[in-house]
Amino acid sequence: MTAEGSAVVTVNCLVAAVLINAALVKLASPDRLLRALRELIASDSVLGPSAVRLAAVVELTAGLGLMSTATIKAASLVAATLGIGFGILGLAGWLTRSKVPCGCIGGHSDRPLGKTNVSIGLLIALVLPVNTLIKLEPATSVAYSQWTLGATALASLAICAWLNRSASLGFLKPVETRWEEGVSR
Amino acid sequence: MMEIAFGLVLLILSAAVVLLFAMFGELASRVPDRNSAAAKSRVQPVDGALIGRTPERWPTSLSHLADADVGLLLVLSTSCASCRQVAKQLSAELVRNGAGRIDILVSSASRDFGEDFVQQHGLGRIPYFVDEGGDWVKNEFGVMISPTGLVFKKGRLDAALLFQDLAALQAAAISAPLAEVARR
């Protein structure tokens, strides 16, 4: 694979991993983002968990679409739209000094919508110009899918490990320091 | 094709791991934080405690509880982290206000561990009983969890309260129907 092809694989893998992680966490736990969005738009009548899960399905589809040359263009467009959407939400959270943790990108930190979302949204949106400007040769499509599937899986695991590092490290601590109420025998 | 199938399997496995962590996070967010101020000041009754029971026999060091109008016995264990915190609070309370009328029971795998716990936290001035294996407190009052505060009225168990903060336990013990604790 050429240097340009490698760049496309790298960018698409990272974006796909971010989208897949964010989508899976939203599917399992939509409430955090919902609370953050309700704080932002000051209304609880429009949005429900099903709306967040629908957005998660779109994210998941876009992430998976980036892994095949047949669907890469459409997936780039959807991913870029989502990225711009994340950026706008982050900007809105930043300007309104949002305080509700959003659980964004699959994290469980207390960080609300803000600058990080703007940055990540813009990085996700970059996938469209990258895939538009750099054309992959038709012959590389199988190799592309081979690389992206494996690399996205590893990137996804790395993101998950990083975002859940404090919870994971908690398991490595001695039991006594975590166990607060001991049985007396 | 094999490489694509392998990549697909790897992706599905990593998605499962991500999903597992997502569900773990959701579960963790529903559990109250044990270290929060609210959790630390919470005092709650111990399930299964034999309220109203008068023990058949008292350990010698705690025998005065049989006749006392009101008594407070702290059940601590050498194997629980909260108990060490309570022991430190009690030690500080001793320095500030003296021993008062609090007694302690240390549940421990062996007498030596229990004695070490008492000495390590400077609680030797308080009447204490090392309950090996926690057998006495379990058999007499059905209490198998620590730290617990047992409130006695004339030797009869009046309340068994799970706590993490000594001041919160004392405040709860003062409230009705345990008002005599405050007046003793």
Short mmCIF file of N, CA, C and O in Angstrom, two decimals, chain B residues 8 24-25 29 65 70 85 94 123 145 163 165 171:
data_model
loop_
_atom_site.label_atom_id
_atom_site.label_comp_id
_atom_site.label_asym_id
_atom_site.label_seq_id
_atom_site.Cartn_x
_atom_site.Cartn_y
_atom_site.Cartn_z
N LEU B 8 -12.81 -9.12 10.98
CA LEU B 8 -14.22 -8.96 11.38
C LEU B 8 -14.45 -9.53 12.79
O LEU B 8 -15.11 -8.91 13.62
N PHE B 24 -20.87 -1.57 32.23
CA PHE B 24 -20.24 -1.45 33.55
C PHE B 24 -20.33 0.00 34.04
O PHE B 24 -20.65 0.27 35.20
N GLY B 25 -20.05 0.94 33.12
CA GLY B 25 -20.13 2.36 33.46
C GLY B 25 -21.54 2.77 33.85
O GLY B 25 -21.75 3.52 34.79
N SER B 29 -22.69 4.06 37.51
CA SER B 29 -23.31 5.38 37.71
C SER B 29 -24.58 5.27 38.55
O SER B 29 -25.06 6.26 39.09
N LEU B 65 -22.42 -3.84 80.42
CA LEU B 65 -23.52 -3.48 79.52
C LEU B 65 -24.83 -4.17 79.92
O LEU B 65 -25.92 -3.70 79.60
N VAL B 70 -28.20 2.50 79.37
CA VAL B 70 -27.98 2.57 77.92
C VAL B 70 -26.50 2.37 77.63
O VAL B 70 -25.65 2.86 78.38
N GLN B 85 -10.97 3.42 59.65
CA GLN B 85 -11.33 4.85 59.69
C GLN B 85 -12.09 5.17 60.98
O GLN B 85 -11.82 6.19 61.62
N LEU B 94 -11.21 10.10 71.70
CA LEU B 94 -10.64 9.82 73.03
C LEU B 94 -9.76 10.97 73.48
O LEU B 94 -9.80 11.38 74.64
N LEU B 123 -6.68 2.21 71.33
CA LEU B 123 -8.03 2.08 71.90
C LEU B 123 -8.03 1.24 73.19
O LEU B 123 -9.09 0.86 73.69
N ILE B 145 -21.81 -7.92 60.04
CA ILE B 145 -21.26 -6.85 59.19
C ILE B 145 -20.69 -5.75 60.07
O ILE B 145 -21.15 -5.53 61.20
N PHE B 163 -22.78 2.05 59.99
CA PHE B 163 -22.33 3.44 59.87
C PHE B 163 -20.91 3.48 59.33
O PHE B 163 -20.22 2.46 59.27
N ASP B 165 -19.34 6.87 59.89
CA ASP B 165 -18.86 8.06 60.57
C ASP B 165 -19.36 8.03 62.02
O ASP B 165 -20.56 7.93 62.26
N ALA B 171 -25.06 10.90 66.45
CA ALA B 171 -26.23 11.75 66.19
C ALA B 171 -27.48 10.89 66.01
O ALA B 171 -28.55 11.23 66.51
#
